[in-house]
Short mmCIF file of C-alpha atoms and ligand atoms in Angstrom, two decimals:
data_model
loop_
_atom_site.label_atom_id
_atom_site.label_comp_id
_atom_site.label_asym_id
_atom_site.label_seq_id
_atom_site.Cartn_x
_atom_site.Cartn_y
_atom_site.Cartn_z
CA UNK T 100 119.28 -178.23 -125.50
CA UNK T 101 122.55 -176.44 -124.87
CA UNK T 102 124.31 -179.33 -123.22
CA UNK T 103 123.20 -181.79 -125.85
CA UNK T 104 125.01 -179.99 -128.65
CA UNK T 105 127.90 -179.12 -126.37
CA UNK T 106 128.62 -182.70 -125.33
CA UNK T 107 127.73 -184.27 -128.65
CA UNK T 108 130.50 -182.23 -130.31
CA UNK T 109 133.01 -183.44 -127.74
CA UNK T 110 131.81 -186.98 -128.30
CA UNK T 111 132.76 -186.64 -131.97
CA UNK T 112 136.02 -184.78 -131.58
CA UNK T 113 137.54 -185.91 -128.30
CA UNK T 114 136.37 -189.27 -127.05
CA UNK T 115 138.84 -189.33 -124.14
CA UNK T 116 137.59 -186.09 -122.62
CA UNK T 117 133.97 -187.01 -123.41
CA UNK T 118 134.52 -190.13 -121.31
CA UNK T 119 135.90 -188.02 -118.46
CA UNK T 120 132.72 -185.91 -118.51
CA UNK T 121 130.49 -188.97 -118.49
CA UNK T 122 132.49 -190.72 -115.80
CA UNK T 123 132.59 -187.68 -113.53
CA UNK T 124 128.85 -187.09 -113.88
CA UNK T 125 128.16 -190.72 -113.07
CA UNK T 126 130.58 -190.70 -110.14
CA UNK T 127 128.56 -187.82 -108.69
CA UNK T 128 125.25 -189.48 -109.48
CA UNK T 129 126.24 -192.73 -107.79
CA UNK T 130 127.65 -191.26 -104.60
CA UNK T 131 127.16 -188.66 -101.87
CA UNK T 132 129.38 -185.57 -102.19
CA UNK T 133 130.28 -184.38 -98.69
CA UNK T 134 133.48 -182.45 -99.32
CA UNK T 135 132.76 -179.21 -97.47
CA UNK T 136 134.26 -176.95 -100.13
CA UNK T 137 132.29 -178.39 -103.04
CA UNK T 138 128.86 -177.75 -104.48
CA UNK T 139 126.76 -178.23 -107.61
CA UNK T 140 126.19 -175.15 -109.78
CA UNK T 141 122.95 -174.65 -111.66
CA UNK T 142 122.71 -175.41 -115.34
CA UNK T 143 122.44 -171.66 -115.98
CA UNK T 144 125.80 -171.07 -114.28
CA UNK T 145 127.33 -173.90 -116.31
CA UNK T 146 125.93 -172.50 -119.55
CA UNK T 147 127.52 -169.09 -118.90
CA UNK T 148 130.83 -170.85 -118.24
CA UNK T 149 130.67 -172.86 -121.44
CA UNK T 150 130.01 -169.83 -123.64
CA UNK T 151 131.54 -167.54 -126.28
CA UNK T 152 132.75 -165.21 -123.54
CA UNK T 153 135.77 -167.47 -123.09
CA UNK T 154 137.10 -166.10 -126.38
CA UNK T 155 137.50 -162.48 -125.36
CA UNK T 156 140.44 -160.48 -124.04
CA UNK T 157 139.43 -157.62 -121.76
CA UNK T 158 142.34 -156.52 -119.61
CA UNK T 159 141.21 -153.59 -117.50
CA UNK T 160 137.82 -152.84 -116.02
CA UNK T 161 134.34 -151.96 -117.42
CA UNK T 162 134.65 -148.83 -119.56
CA UNK T 163 138.48 -148.86 -119.32
CA UNK T 164 139.82 -151.78 -121.36
CA UNK T 165 143.06 -152.33 -123.26
CA UNK T 166 141.22 -154.12 -126.10
CA UNK T 167 138.29 -153.19 -128.30
CA UNK T 168 135.00 -155.01 -128.62
CA UNK T 169 134.24 -155.21 -124.92
CA UNK T 170 130.82 -153.56 -124.92
CA UNK T 171 129.02 -156.78 -123.98
CA UNK T 172 131.76 -158.03 -121.66
CA UNK T 173 131.42 -154.73 -119.79
CA UNK T 174 127.72 -155.41 -119.27
CA UNK T 175 128.44 -158.84 -117.78
CA UNK T 176 131.19 -157.63 -115.46
CA UNK T 177 129.14 -154.63 -114.30
CA UNK T 178 126.17 -156.91 -113.59
CA UNK T 179 128.43 -159.21 -111.55
CA UNK T 180 129.78 -156.22 -109.58
CA UNK T 181 126.36 -154.66 -108.97
CA UNK T 182 124.78 -157.95 -107.91
CA UNK T 183 127.67 -158.82 -105.58
CA UNK T 184 127.44 -155.37 -103.99
CA UNK T 185 123.73 -155.85 -103.45
CA UNK T 186 124.25 -159.35 -102.08
CA UNK T 187 126.94 -158.44 -99.55
CA UNK T 188 126.43 -154.69 -99.07
CA UNK T 189 130.11 -153.90 -99.74
CA UNK T 190 131.32 -150.47 -100.89
CA UNK T 191 133.20 -152.06 -103.79
CA UNK T 192 133.69 -155.48 -105.36
CA UNK T 193 136.34 -156.78 -107.73
CA UNK T 194 135.02 -159.91 -109.45
CA UNK T 195 138.12 -160.74 -111.51
CA UNK T 196 140.15 -162.90 -109.08
CA UNK T 197 140.80 -166.27 -110.69
CA UNK T 198 140.76 -168.21 -107.42
CA UNK T 199 140.61 -167.87 -103.65
CA UNK T 200 144.39 -168.15 -103.40
CA UNK T 201 144.91 -165.40 -105.96
CA UNK T 202 142.34 -163.19 -104.21
CA UNK T 203 144.24 -163.52 -100.93
CA UNK T 204 147.52 -162.72 -102.65
CA UNK T 205 145.92 -159.65 -104.21
CA UNK T 206 144.43 -158.52 -100.91
CA UNK T 207 147.80 -158.75 -99.15
CA UNK T 208 149.41 -157.00 -102.09
CA UNK T 209 146.87 -154.16 -101.85
CA UNK T 210 147.29 -153.52 -98.13
CA UNK T 211 150.81 -154.59 -97.20
CA UNK T 212 154.50 -154.34 -98.07
CA UNK T 213 156.44 -157.57 -98.53
CA UNK T 214 157.68 -158.79 -95.14
CA UNK T 215 154.85 -157.17 -93.15
CA UNK T 216 153.33 -159.20 -90.35
CA UNK T 217 149.95 -160.92 -90.41
CA UNK T 218 148.10 -162.70 -87.60
CA UNK T 219 145.96 -165.60 -88.88
CA UNK T 220 144.52 -168.96 -87.90
CA UNK T 221 147.13 -171.69 -88.18
CA UNK T 222 146.57 -174.27 -90.88
CA UNK T 223 146.71 -177.25 -88.52
CA UNK T 224 143.86 -175.76 -86.47
CA UNK T 225 141.58 -174.76 -89.34
CA UNK T 226 143.31 -172.05 -91.41
CA UNK T 227 144.13 -172.17 -95.13
CA UNK T 228 147.46 -172.60 -96.96
CA UNK T 229 147.31 -168.96 -98.09
CA UNK T 230 147.04 -167.87 -94.46
CA UNK T 231 150.78 -168.24 -93.96
CA UNK T 232 151.85 -171.82 -94.52
CA UNK T 233 155.59 -171.99 -95.04
CA UNK T 234 155.34 -173.80 -98.39
CA UNK T 235 152.88 -171.21 -99.75
CA UNK T 236 153.66 -167.76 -101.23
CA UNK T 237 152.04 -166.25 -98.13
CA UNK T 238 154.49 -167.81 -95.68
CA UNK T 239 157.41 -166.90 -97.94
CA UNK T 240 156.49 -163.25 -98.60
CA UNK T 241 155.02 -162.17 -95.26
CA UNK T 242 155.80 -162.72 -91.60
CA UNK T 243 152.96 -164.72 -90.12
CA UNK T 244 151.96 -165.21 -86.49
CA UNK T 245 149.17 -167.58 -85.62
CA UNK T 246 146.22 -168.02 -83.34
CA UNK T 247 144.45 -171.35 -82.94
CA UNK T 248 141.67 -172.90 -80.93
CA UNK T 249 141.42 -173.54 -77.21
CA UNK T 250 142.81 -176.97 -76.25
CA UNK T 251 139.67 -177.84 -74.28
CA UNK T 252 136.76 -176.30 -76.20
CA UNK T 253 138.43 -176.53 -79.65
CA UNK T 254 136.91 -173.11 -80.34
CA UNK T 255 138.70 -169.82 -81.00
CA UNK T 256 139.40 -168.04 -77.71
CA UNK T 257 139.09 -164.37 -78.65
CA UNK T 258 140.91 -163.23 -75.52
CA UNK T 259 143.85 -165.34 -76.62
CA UNK T 260 143.67 -163.74 -80.08
CA UNK T 261 143.77 -160.35 -78.33
CA UNK T 262 146.76 -161.38 -76.21
CA UNK T 263 148.74 -162.58 -79.25
CA UNK T 264 147.77 -159.50 -81.27
CA UNK T 265 149.05 -157.21 -78.51
CA UNK T 266 152.26 -159.19 -78.31
CA UNK T 267 153.09 -159.40 -82.02
CA UNK T 268 151.43 -156.17 -83.23
CA UNK T 269 150.54 -157.41 -86.72
CA UNK T 270 149.86 -155.03 -89.58
CA UNK T 271 146.89 -157.19 -90.59
CA UNK T 272 144.62 -159.60 -88.73
CA UNK T 273 142.98 -162.29 -90.82
CA UNK T 274 139.73 -163.97 -89.79
CA UNK T 275 138.90 -167.02 -91.87
CA UNK T 276 139.21 -170.77 -92.13
CA UNK T 277 138.93 -173.92 -94.20
CA UNK T 278 138.00 -176.25 -91.37
CA UNK T 279 136.29 -174.69 -88.36
CA UNK T 280 132.75 -175.70 -87.44
CA UNK T 281 131.74 -172.59 -85.49
CA UNK T 282 130.90 -168.95 -86.21
CA UNK T 283 133.46 -166.17 -86.41
CA UNK T 284 132.92 -163.07 -84.26
CA UNK T 285 133.98 -160.36 -86.70
CA UNK T 286 132.96 -157.57 -84.31
CA UNK T 287 135.36 -158.92 -81.69
CA UNK T 288 138.11 -159.27 -84.31
CA UNK T 289 137.54 -155.62 -85.28
CA UNK T 290 137.86 -154.45 -81.66
CA UNK T 291 141.19 -156.24 -81.42
CA UNK T 292 142.38 -154.91 -84.79
CA UNK T 293 141.57 -151.37 -83.66
CA UNK T 294 143.41 -151.86 -80.38
CA UNK T 295 146.63 -152.83 -82.18
CA UNK T 296 146.07 -150.53 -85.15
CA UNK T 297 145.92 -153.40 -87.68
CA UNK T 298 143.88 -153.88 -90.82
CA UNK T 299 141.14 -156.46 -90.50
CA UNK T 300 140.63 -158.87 -93.39
CA UNK T 301 138.16 -161.75 -93.57
CA UNK T 302 138.46 -164.73 -95.88
CA UNK T 303 134.90 -166.05 -96.09
CA UNK T 304 135.60 -168.60 -98.84
CA UNK T 305 133.75 -171.33 -96.97
CA UNK T 306 130.86 -169.38 -95.50
CA UNK T 307 130.10 -166.83 -98.24
CA UNK T 308 126.75 -168.41 -99.07
CA UNK T 309 125.76 -168.37 -95.42
CA UNK T 310 126.86 -164.74 -95.07
CA UNK T 311 124.94 -163.74 -98.22
CA UNK T 312 121.82 -165.41 -96.84
CA UNK T 313 122.29 -163.76 -93.40
CA UNK T 314 122.86 -167.17 -91.87
CA UNK T 315 126.27 -166.18 -90.51
CA UNK T 316 127.39 -162.93 -88.80
CA UNK T 317 128.31 -160.32 -91.40
CA UNK T 318 132.01 -159.43 -91.86
CA UNK T 319 131.42 -156.49 -94.21
CA UNK T 320 130.70 -153.75 -91.63
CA UNK T 321 133.80 -154.67 -89.63
CA UNK T 322 136.47 -155.51 -92.20
CA UNK T 323 138.71 -153.43 -94.42
CA UNK T 324 138.84 -156.18 -97.03
CA UNK T 325 136.88 -159.42 -97.47
CA UNK T 326 137.92 -162.14 -99.90
CA UNK T 327 135.90 -165.15 -100.92
CA UNK T 328 135.79 -167.97 -103.38
CA UNK T 329 132.57 -168.14 -105.38
CA UNK T 330 132.30 -171.91 -105.73
CA UNK T 331 131.65 -173.21 -102.22
CA UNK T 332 128.48 -172.39 -100.23
CA UNK T 333 127.88 -169.46 -102.60
CA UNK T 334 127.28 -172.03 -105.37
CA UNK T 335 128.83 -170.10 -108.22
CA UNK T 336 131.56 -170.97 -110.72
CA UNK T 337 135.12 -171.78 -109.65
CA UNK T 338 136.68 -168.40 -108.87
CA UNK T 339 136.81 -165.63 -106.32
CA UNK T 340 136.20 -161.97 -105.57
CA UNK T 341 137.41 -159.20 -103.29
CA UNK T 342 135.15 -156.76 -101.46
CA UNK T 343 135.87 -153.93 -99.11
CA UNK T 344 135.71 -150.39 -97.94
CA UNK T 345 135.77 -147.62 -100.51
CA UNK T 346 139.22 -146.35 -99.55
CA UNK T 347 140.83 -149.63 -100.66
CA UNK T 348 139.08 -149.93 -104.01
CA UNK T 349 141.87 -148.44 -106.11
CA UNK T 350 144.61 -150.42 -104.34
CA UNK T 351 142.68 -153.68 -104.75
CA UNK T 352 141.86 -153.06 -108.40
CA UNK T 353 145.53 -152.30 -109.11
CA UNK T 354 146.65 -155.37 -107.17
CA UNK T 355 144.36 -157.58 -109.28
CA UNK T 356 145.21 -155.96 -112.62
CA UNK T 357 147.98 -155.25 -113.51
CA UNK T 358 149.43 -156.42 -110.17
CA UNK T 359 148.72 -160.15 -110.26
CA UNK T 360 146.58 -161.03 -113.27
CA UNK T 361 146.26 -160.38 -116.96
CA UNK T 362 143.03 -160.85 -118.86
CA UNK T 363 139.97 -161.70 -116.75
CA UNK T 364 138.03 -164.93 -117.32
CA UNK T 365 134.97 -163.31 -118.87
CA UNK T 366 132.95 -166.52 -119.13
CA UNK T 367 133.54 -167.11 -115.42
CA UNK T 368 132.64 -163.53 -114.54
CA UNK T 369 129.34 -163.92 -116.43
CA UNK T 370 128.74 -167.16 -114.52
CA UNK T 371 129.49 -165.32 -111.27
CA UNK T 372 126.83 -162.78 -112.24
CA UNK T 373 124.32 -165.59 -112.86
CA UNK T 374 125.09 -167.20 -109.51
CA UNK T 375 124.82 -163.87 -107.65
CA UNK T 376 121.38 -163.35 -109.18
CA UNK T 377 120.44 -166.82 -107.94
CA UNK T 378 121.79 -166.01 -104.47
CA UNK T 379 119.64 -162.86 -104.37
CA UNK T 380 116.44 -164.93 -104.70
CA UNK T 381 114.45 -165.81 -101.56
CA UNK T 382 114.95 -169.55 -102.09
CA UNK T 383 118.71 -169.13 -101.65
CA UNK T 384 118.01 -168.09 -98.06
CA UNK T 385 116.08 -171.29 -97.59
CA UNK T 386 118.96 -173.18 -99.14
CA UNK T 387 121.47 -171.67 -96.68
CA UNK T 388 119.17 -172.44 -93.74
CA UNK T 389 118.89 -176.03 -94.95
CA UNK T 390 122.68 -176.38 -95.26
CA UNK T 391 122.98 -175.54 -91.57
CA UNK T 392 120.03 -177.68 -90.51
CA UNK T 393 121.49 -180.61 -92.41
CA UNK T 394 124.94 -180.12 -90.86
CA UNK T 395 123.40 -180.03 -87.39
CA UNK T 396 121.32 -183.16 -88.05
CA UNK T 397 124.40 -184.96 -89.36
CA UNK T 398 126.46 -183.95 -86.32
CA UNK T 399 123.69 -185.11 -83.97
CA UNK T 400 123.44 -188.44 -85.72
CA UNK T 401 127.23 -188.95 -85.62
CA UNK T 402 127.30 -188.14 -81.90
CA UNK T 403 124.31 -190.42 -81.29
CA UNK T 404 126.24 -193.25 -82.94
CA UNK T 405 129.27 -192.65 -80.77
CA UNK T 406 131.49 -190.60 -83.09
CA UNK T 407 133.79 -187.86 -81.76
CA UNK T 408 132.62 -184.65 -83.40
CA UNK T 409 135.08 -181.82 -82.72
CA UNK T 410 133.39 -179.16 -80.53
CA UNK T 411 130.41 -181.52 -80.22
CA UNK T 412 128.58 -180.11 -83.25
CA UNK T 413 128.50 -177.32 -85.79
CA UNK T 414 127.09 -173.82 -86.39
CA UNK T 415 127.85 -173.76 -90.09
CA UNK T 416 128.06 -176.08 -93.10
CA UNK T 417 130.84 -178.41 -91.95
CA UNK T 418 131.97 -180.61 -89.15
CA UNK T 419 135.22 -182.26 -88.17
CA UNK T 420 135.37 -185.83 -87.02
CA UNK T 421 138.13 -187.21 -84.81
CA UNK T 422 138.48 -190.79 -86.04
CA UNK T 423 141.13 -191.92 -83.55
CA UNK T 424 138.76 -194.35 -81.83
CA UNK T 425 138.32 -196.41 -85.01
CA UNK T 426 142.03 -197.22 -85.08
CA UNK T 427 142.54 -195.87 -88.61
CA UNK T 428 144.13 -192.71 -90.01
CA UNK T 429 142.45 -190.05 -92.13
CA UNK T 430 143.95 -191.47 -95.30
CA UNK T 431 142.29 -194.84 -94.85
CA UNK T 432 139.07 -193.24 -93.59
CA UNK T 433 138.78 -191.10 -96.72
CA UNK T 434 139.53 -194.13 -98.89
CA UNK T 435 137.02 -196.48 -97.29
CA UNK T 436 134.31 -193.80 -97.34
CA UNK T 437 135.10 -193.23 -101.03
CA UNK T 438 134.69 -196.94 -101.59
CA UNK T 439 131.11 -196.89 -100.25
CA UNK T 440 130.34 -193.71 -102.21
CA UNK T 441 130.58 -191.11 -99.43
CA UNK T 442 133.07 -188.46 -100.54
CA UNK T 443 134.88 -186.58 -97.76
CA UNK T 444 138.46 -185.46 -97.15
CA UNK T 445 141.08 -186.31 -94.58
CA UNK T 446 141.80 -183.33 -92.36
CA UNK T 447 143.99 -182.33 -89.44
CA UNK T 448 142.14 -181.92 -86.17
CA UNK T 449 143.26 -179.36 -83.58
CA UNK T 450 146.42 -180.52 -81.74
CA UNK T 451 146.72 -183.45 -84.13
CA UNK T 452 149.65 -185.73 -83.37
CA UNK T 453 149.65 -187.33 -86.84
CA UNK T 454 151.00 -185.98 -90.11
CA UNK T 455 148.94 -183.82 -92.50
CA UNK T 456 149.25 -186.64 -95.07
CA UNK T 457 147.52 -189.10 -92.75
CA UNK T 458 145.88 -187.01 -90.03
CA UNK T 459 143.42 -187.98 -87.28
CA UNK T 460 140.32 -186.47 -88.80
CA UNK T 461 137.97 -186.10 -91.69
CA UNK T 462 136.02 -183.00 -92.71
CA UNK T 463 132.41 -183.40 -93.78
CA UNK T 464 130.11 -180.78 -95.26
CA UNK T 465 126.51 -180.47 -96.42
CA UNK T 466 126.40 -177.76 -99.16
CA UNK T 467 126.44 -180.14 -102.15
CA UNK T 468 123.94 -182.67 -100.81
CA UNK T 469 121.62 -179.85 -99.73
CA UNK T 470 121.68 -178.57 -103.31
CA UNK T 471 120.82 -182.08 -104.43
CA UNK T 472 117.73 -181.99 -102.21
CA UNK T 473 118.69 -184.22 -99.29
CA UNK T 474 117.22 -183.23 -95.94
CA UNK T 475 117.62 -183.92 -92.25
CA UNK T 476 116.22 -187.46 -92.33
CA UNK T 477 118.81 -188.45 -94.95
CA UNK T 478 121.52 -186.77 -92.84
CA UNK T 479 120.48 -188.88 -89.86
CA UNK T 480 120.87 -191.97 -91.98
CA UNK T 481 124.19 -190.84 -93.45
CA UNK T 482 125.58 -190.27 -89.93
CA UNK T 483 124.94 -193.90 -89.15
CA UNK T 484 126.37 -195.05 -92.50
CA UNK T 485 129.58 -193.09 -91.87
CA UNK T 486 130.05 -194.64 -88.43
CA UNK T 487 129.26 -198.13 -89.76
CA UNK T 488 131.93 -197.64 -92.42
CA UNK T 489 134.63 -196.21 -90.15
CA UNK T 490 134.04 -198.90 -87.51
CA UNK T 491 134.33 -201.70 -90.08
CA UNK T 492 136.89 -200.56 -92.65
CA UNK T 493 137.98 -204.09 -93.60
CA UNK T 494 134.64 -205.89 -93.49
CA UNK T 495 133.63 -206.20 -97.15
CA UNK T 496 130.15 -207.53 -96.34
CA UNK T 497 129.33 -204.61 -94.05
CA UNK T 498 130.80 -202.11 -96.51
CA UNK T 499 128.57 -203.64 -99.18
CA UNK T 500 125.48 -202.95 -97.03
CA UNK T 501 126.54 -199.30 -96.76
CA UNK T 502 127.18 -199.04 -100.49
CA UNK T 503 123.70 -200.44 -101.09
CA UNK T 504 122.11 -197.74 -98.91
CA UNK T 505 124.22 -195.04 -100.58
CA UNK T 506 123.08 -196.28 -104.01
CA UNK T 507 119.43 -196.22 -102.99
CA UNK T 508 119.74 -192.70 -101.60
CA UNK T 509 121.63 -191.51 -104.69
CA UNK T 510 118.90 -192.82 -106.97
CA UNK T 511 116.25 -191.11 -104.89
CA UNK T 512 117.96 -187.72 -105.42
CA UNK T 513 119.10 -187.62 -109.05
CA UNK T 514 121.97 -185.29 -109.84
CA UNK T 515 121.49 -183.00 -112.87
CA UNK T 516 118.48 -185.02 -113.99
CA UNK T 517 118.08 -182.96 -117.18
CA UNK T 518 121.55 -183.82 -118.47
CA UNK T 519 121.55 -186.22 -121.36
CA UNK T 520 125.08 -187.46 -120.90
CA UNK T 521 124.16 -190.91 -119.63
CA UNK T 522 124.98 -193.80 -121.89
C1 PLP G 615 139.49 -170.18 -96.55
C2 PLP G 615 139.98 -170.45 -97.93
N1 PLP G 615 140.63 -169.46 -98.58
C3 PLP G 615 141.12 -169.63 -99.81
C4 PLP G 615 140.94 -170.83 -100.48
C5 PLP G 615 141.58 -171.01 -101.83
O1 PLP G 615 140.71 -171.08 -102.85
P1 PLP G 615 141.18 -171.69 -104.27
O2 PLP G 615 141.22 -173.16 -104.09
O3 PLP G 615 140.11 -171.20 -105.21
O4 PLP G 615 142.52 -171.11 -104.58
C6 PLP G 615 140.23 -171.86 -99.87
C7 PLP G 615 140.03 -173.14 -100.60
O5 PLP G 615 139.84 -174.16 -100.12
C8 PLP G 615 139.76 -171.67 -98.55
O6 PLP G 615 139.14 -172.65 -97.89
#
């Protein structure tokens, strides 16, 4: 098998990295991955990534390259483009962006001049670093204004977005988030963008898989440009892409190459194509439905066991937990959950009074465990295990009982069972 020869070579030539591969696989196998931005790709996606395509240089686009010998690379990139267009219904797609951050940079570069103003969701209320944080390129190169969530409902108040948009008159409005458990109303965003004569861009990095499966309202008909990572709910390789209306195709393609990037990652683009084909299959729709069902079941269980779930639940693949009542910060919460084998990340909650390095919340997501086959009954159990852990962070005996349950559940749902890496 492919992975047998692949890993056995590494075992001979580079023992240190071989050990990293083994240890990381086993870490995943012995725990529950609940980081909302992570997932498990198929073996087919992994095989495309670990392939001869990594050797090629192919600056340019299919049919228009700066190097020879790209006849097969062109086929892979065109397949990725065609499949992504079919999946999302966009006029054009550029599949070369190396990452979500790069894709956002390229989208801004395509539509804006340096110093132009953008209205986006603030990072401390759910936005992403590339949506204008002052330490990020975005906050340094553009003038950002922010909307957030309502203090009471913790949901986006679209009338407030409209009010701010009218006040600051941004050149671009950005709809997107890294930590928001509810749906985005792209139609409403478009109405506002039209009223203030702004471009509308969506960053669907987190929800792309749900959008592709029609399990989240569709941004494509309303937005000028849509960026997304490919490795979260979409379950493709680490990377990103940019989609949009026909009139922006040339500007986006120029912004990607030669604007921001050199040679594309052809092995990754082939893996994107493989993952898009997977996402076009009917069972991907079932997968996306299950992600949401699992997130809902988890939120219900957490609430049932007394936890403070921000907004009281979730409409998508993630939820935010306010852990204030357990008397610990996000840093300790993440650490103690790690210790019992439940992997989450510390996260700011709206109107957080603590620092981003030790905030009042954790973010929990279901895409990876849903891929692994866990269902709503496991989510119910995990909700209780999370609360038991957070309520007893220093009680080794109790933590041991949780670890035991996590181990049993992990064994019941083997991760990459076909892989022969185990020693
Ligand atoms: C909304 C959003 N946009 C962009 C990114 C950046 O993606 P990457 O980590 O691939 O640069 C993320 C990643 O977490 C994200 O959540």
